[in-house]
Amino acid sequence: MSGQKYPEKSSAYHNDDYESKGKTEGDSSSQRGQNVKKTVGISVKNVHGLYTKRGSNEWKALCGLNLDLCEDHITALLGHNGAGKTTTIKILTGRMSP
């Protein structure tokens, strides 16, 4: 690309200090000159997803998923085939129990 620089990842996305809904984490980076506060809307800790195939073979789709989704932020779920994206959405929406 034309030498475009992207902002560094914020430590707020990788911080385990805020674990429940409603807690905020200050972000030291600026967005258009303003300090950004993030409020966790959904917090998922140590979630496992297991499928049973025909013949009693079990397959782990998720193994210890930890995820914090902030309010007022768009979040994308990316991964290879079989990485557990659909299983994660099914668990978050209640269509599958963890």
PDB file of C-alpha atoms in Angstrom:
ATOM      1  CA  MET A   1       0.000   0.000   0.000  1.00  0.00           C
ATOM      2  CA  SER A   2       1.095   3.610  -0.160  1.00  0.00           C
ATOM      3  CA  GLY A   3       3.081   3.725   3.092  1.00  0.00           C
ATOM      4  CA  GLN A   4      -0.105   3.990   5.161  1.00  0.00           C
ATOM      5  CA  LYS A   5       0.516   3.462   8.878  1.00  0.00           C
ATOM      6  CA  TYR A   6      -1.991   1.715  11.099  1.00  0.00           C
ATOM      7  CA  PRO A   7      -2.377   2.383  14.833  1.00  0.00           C
ATOM      8  CA  GLU A   8      -0.799  -0.089  17.221  1.00  0.00           C
ATOM      9  CA  LYS A   9      -3.050  -2.577  19.013  1.00  0.00           C
ATOM     10  CA  SER A  10      -4.429  -1.219  22.251  1.00  0.00           C
ATOM     11  CA  SER A  11      -3.642  -3.058  25.463  1.00  0.00           C
ATOM     12  CA  ALA A  12      -7.368  -2.805  26.323  1.00  0.00           C
ATOM     13  CA  TYR A  13      -8.072  -5.617  23.886  1.00  0.00           C
ATOM     14  CA  HIS A  14      -5.663  -7.930  25.705  1.00  0.00           C
ATOM     15  CA  ASN A  15      -6.271  -6.892  29.309  1.00  0.00           C
ATOM     16  CA  ASP A  16      -7.679  -9.406  31.794  1.00  0.00           C
ATOM     17  CA  ASP A  17      -8.277  -6.743  34.476  1.00  0.00           C
ATOM     18  CA  TYR A  18     -11.889  -6.117  33.450  1.00  0.00           C
ATOM     19  CA  GLU A  19     -13.967  -9.270  33.571  1.00  0.00           C
ATOM     20  CA  SER A  20     -17.600  -8.335  33.970  1.00  0.00           C
ATOM     21  CA  LYS A  21     -20.194  -6.280  32.150  1.00  0.00           C
ATOM     22  CA  GLY A  22     -20.104  -2.578  32.868  1.00  0.00           C
ATOM     23  CA  LYS A  23     -16.464  -2.218  33.868  1.00  0.00           C
ATOM     24  CA  THR A  24     -14.440   0.188  31.764  1.00  0.00           C
ATOM     25  CA  GLU A  25     -10.862   0.238  30.660  1.00  0.00           C
ATOM     26  CA  GLY A  26      -9.104   3.459  29.698  1.00  0.00           C
ATOM     27  CA  ASP A  27      -7.211   3.398  26.435  1.00  0.00           C
ATOM     28  CA  SER A  28      -4.004   5.391  26.286  1.00  0.00           C
ATOM     29  CA  SER A  29      -4.199   5.704  22.509  1.00  0.00           C
ATOM     30  CA  SER A  30      -6.103   8.572  20.959  1.00  0.00           C
ATOM     31  CA  GLN A  31      -8.787   8.483  18.332  1.00  0.00           C
ATOM     32  CA  ARG A  32      -9.019  11.862  16.630  1.00  0.00           C
ATOM     33  CA  GLY A  33      -7.376  13.458  19.647  1.00  0.00           C
ATOM     34  CA  GLN A  34      -9.778  12.039  22.256  1.00  0.00           C
ATOM     35  CA  ASN A  35      -9.215   9.496  24.988  1.00  0.00           C
ATOM     36  CA  VAL A  36     -11.362   6.402  24.328  1.00  0.00           C
ATOM     37  CA  LYS A  37     -13.128   4.450  27.108  1.00  0.00           C
ATOM     38  CA  LYS A  38     -14.346   0.924  26.429  1.00  0.00           C
ATOM     39  CA  THR A  39     -17.222  -0.747  28.282  1.00  0.00           C
ATOM     40  CA  VAL A  40     -17.395  -4.528  28.127  1.00  0.00           C
ATOM     41  CA  GLY A  41     -20.835  -5.614  26.906  1.00  0.00           C
ATOM     42  CA  ILE A  42     -20.261  -9.370  26.691  1.00  0.00           C
ATOM     43  CA  SER A  43     -17.598 -11.296  28.574  1.00  0.00           C
ATOM     44  CA  VAL A  44     -16.946 -14.985  27.894  1.00  0.00           C
ATOM     45  CA  LYS A  45     -14.480 -16.906  30.057  1.00  0.00           C
ATOM     46  CA  ASN A  46     -13.132 -20.444  29.616  1.00  0.00           C
ATOM     47  CA  VAL A  47     -15.871 -21.691  27.243  1.00  0.00           C
ATOM     48  CA  HIS A  48     -15.617 -25.137  25.682  1.00  0.00           C
ATOM     49  CA  GLY A  49     -17.654 -26.434  22.737  1.00  0.00           C
ATOM     50  CA  LEU A  50     -17.868 -30.151  22.054  1.00  0.00           C
ATOM     51  CA  TYR A  51     -19.533 -32.033  19.214  1.00  0.00           C
ATOM     52  CA  THR A  52     -20.307 -35.756  19.191  1.00  0.00           C
ATOM     53  CA  LYS A  53     -20.007 -37.360  15.783  1.00  0.00           C
ATOM     54  CA  ARG A  54     -21.619 -40.602  14.686  1.00  0.00           C
ATOM     55  CA  GLY A  55     -19.913 -43.559  16.301  1.00  0.00           C
ATOM     56  CA  SER A  56     -19.349 -41.662  19.593  1.00  0.00           C
ATOM     57  CA  ASN A  57     -16.283 -39.735  18.408  1.00  0.00           C
ATOM     58  CA  GLU A  58     -16.017 -36.370  20.174  1.00  0.00           C
ATOM     59  CA  TRP A  59     -14.539 -33.283  18.545  1.00  0.00           C
ATOM     60  CA  LYS A  60     -13.556 -30.111  20.386  1.00  0.00           C
ATOM     61  CA  ALA A  61     -14.679 -27.049  18.468  1.00  0.00           C
ATOM     62  CA  LEU A  62     -13.699 -24.644  21.258  1.00  0.00           C
ATOM     63  CA  CYS A  63     -11.196 -25.174  24.022  1.00  0.00           C
ATOM     64  CA  GLY A  64     -11.008 -22.494  26.723  1.00  0.00           C
ATOM     65  CA  LEU A  65     -12.320 -19.481  24.758  1.00  0.00           C
ATOM     66  CA  ASN A  66     -11.879 -16.112  26.513  1.00  0.00           C
ATOM     67  CA  LEU A  67     -13.468 -13.128  24.819  1.00  0.00           C
ATOM     68  CA  ASP A  68     -14.507  -9.599  25.805  1.00  0.00           C
ATOM     69  CA  LEU A  69     -16.762  -7.700  23.397  1.00  0.00           C
ATOM     70  CA  CYS A  70     -16.951  -3.949  23.994  1.00  0.00           C
ATOM     71  CA  GLU A  71     -20.148  -1.935  23.678  1.00  0.00           C
ATOM     72  CA  ASP A  72     -20.426   0.372  20.647  1.00  0.00           C
ATOM     73  CA  HIS A  73     -17.687  -1.515  18.773  1.00  0.00           C
ATOM     74  CA  ILE A  74     -17.976  -3.663  15.681  1.00  0.00           C
ATOM     75  CA  THR A  75     -16.210  -6.989  16.192  1.00  0.00           C
ATOM     76  CA  ALA A  76     -15.196  -9.434  13.480  1.00  0.00           C
ATOM     77  CA  LEU A  77     -14.649 -13.118  14.146  1.00  0.00           C
ATOM     78  CA  LEU A  78     -11.975 -14.471  11.807  1.00  0.00           C
ATOM     79  CA  GLY A  79     -10.325 -17.867  11.539  1.00  0.00           C
ATOM     80  CA  HIS A  80      -9.542 -20.886   9.421  1.00  0.00           C
ATOM     81  CA  ASN A  81     -12.103 -23.549   8.534  1.00  0.00           C
ATOM     82  CA  GLY A  82     -12.930 -25.498  11.673  1.00  0.00           C
ATOM     83  CA  ALA A  83     -11.562 -22.813  14.010  1.00  0.00           C
ATOM     84  CA  GLY A  84     -14.835 -22.542  15.964  1.00  0.00           C
ATOM     85  CA  LYS A  85     -16.379 -19.339  14.574  1.00  0.00           C
ATOM     86  CA  THR A  86     -19.860 -20.793  14.033  1.00  0.00           C
ATOM     87  CA  THR A  87     -19.742 -22.661  17.343  1.00  0.00           C
ATOM     88  CA  THR A  88     -18.862 -19.410  19.125  1.00  0.00           C
ATOM     89  CA  ILE A  89     -21.823 -17.595  17.550  1.00  0.00           C
ATOM     90  CA  LYS A  90     -24.161 -20.508  18.378  1.00  0.00           C
ATOM     91  CA  ILE A  91     -23.079 -20.414  22.029  1.00  0.00           C
ATOM     92  CA  LEU A  92     -23.353 -16.603  22.247  1.00  0.00           C
ATOM     93  CA  THR A  93     -26.874 -16.669  20.783  1.00  0.00           C
ATOM     94  CA  GLY A  94     -28.057 -19.597  22.914  1.00  0.00           C
ATOM     95  CA  ARG A  95     -28.536 -22.043  20.048  1.00  0.00           C
ATOM     96  CA  MET A  96     -25.924 -24.346  21.590  1.00  0.00           C
ATOM     97  CA  SER A  97     -24.970 -24.890  25.219  1.00  0.00           C
ATOM     98  CA  PRO A  98     -21.282 -24.601  26.130  1.00  0.00           C
TER      99      PRO A  98
END
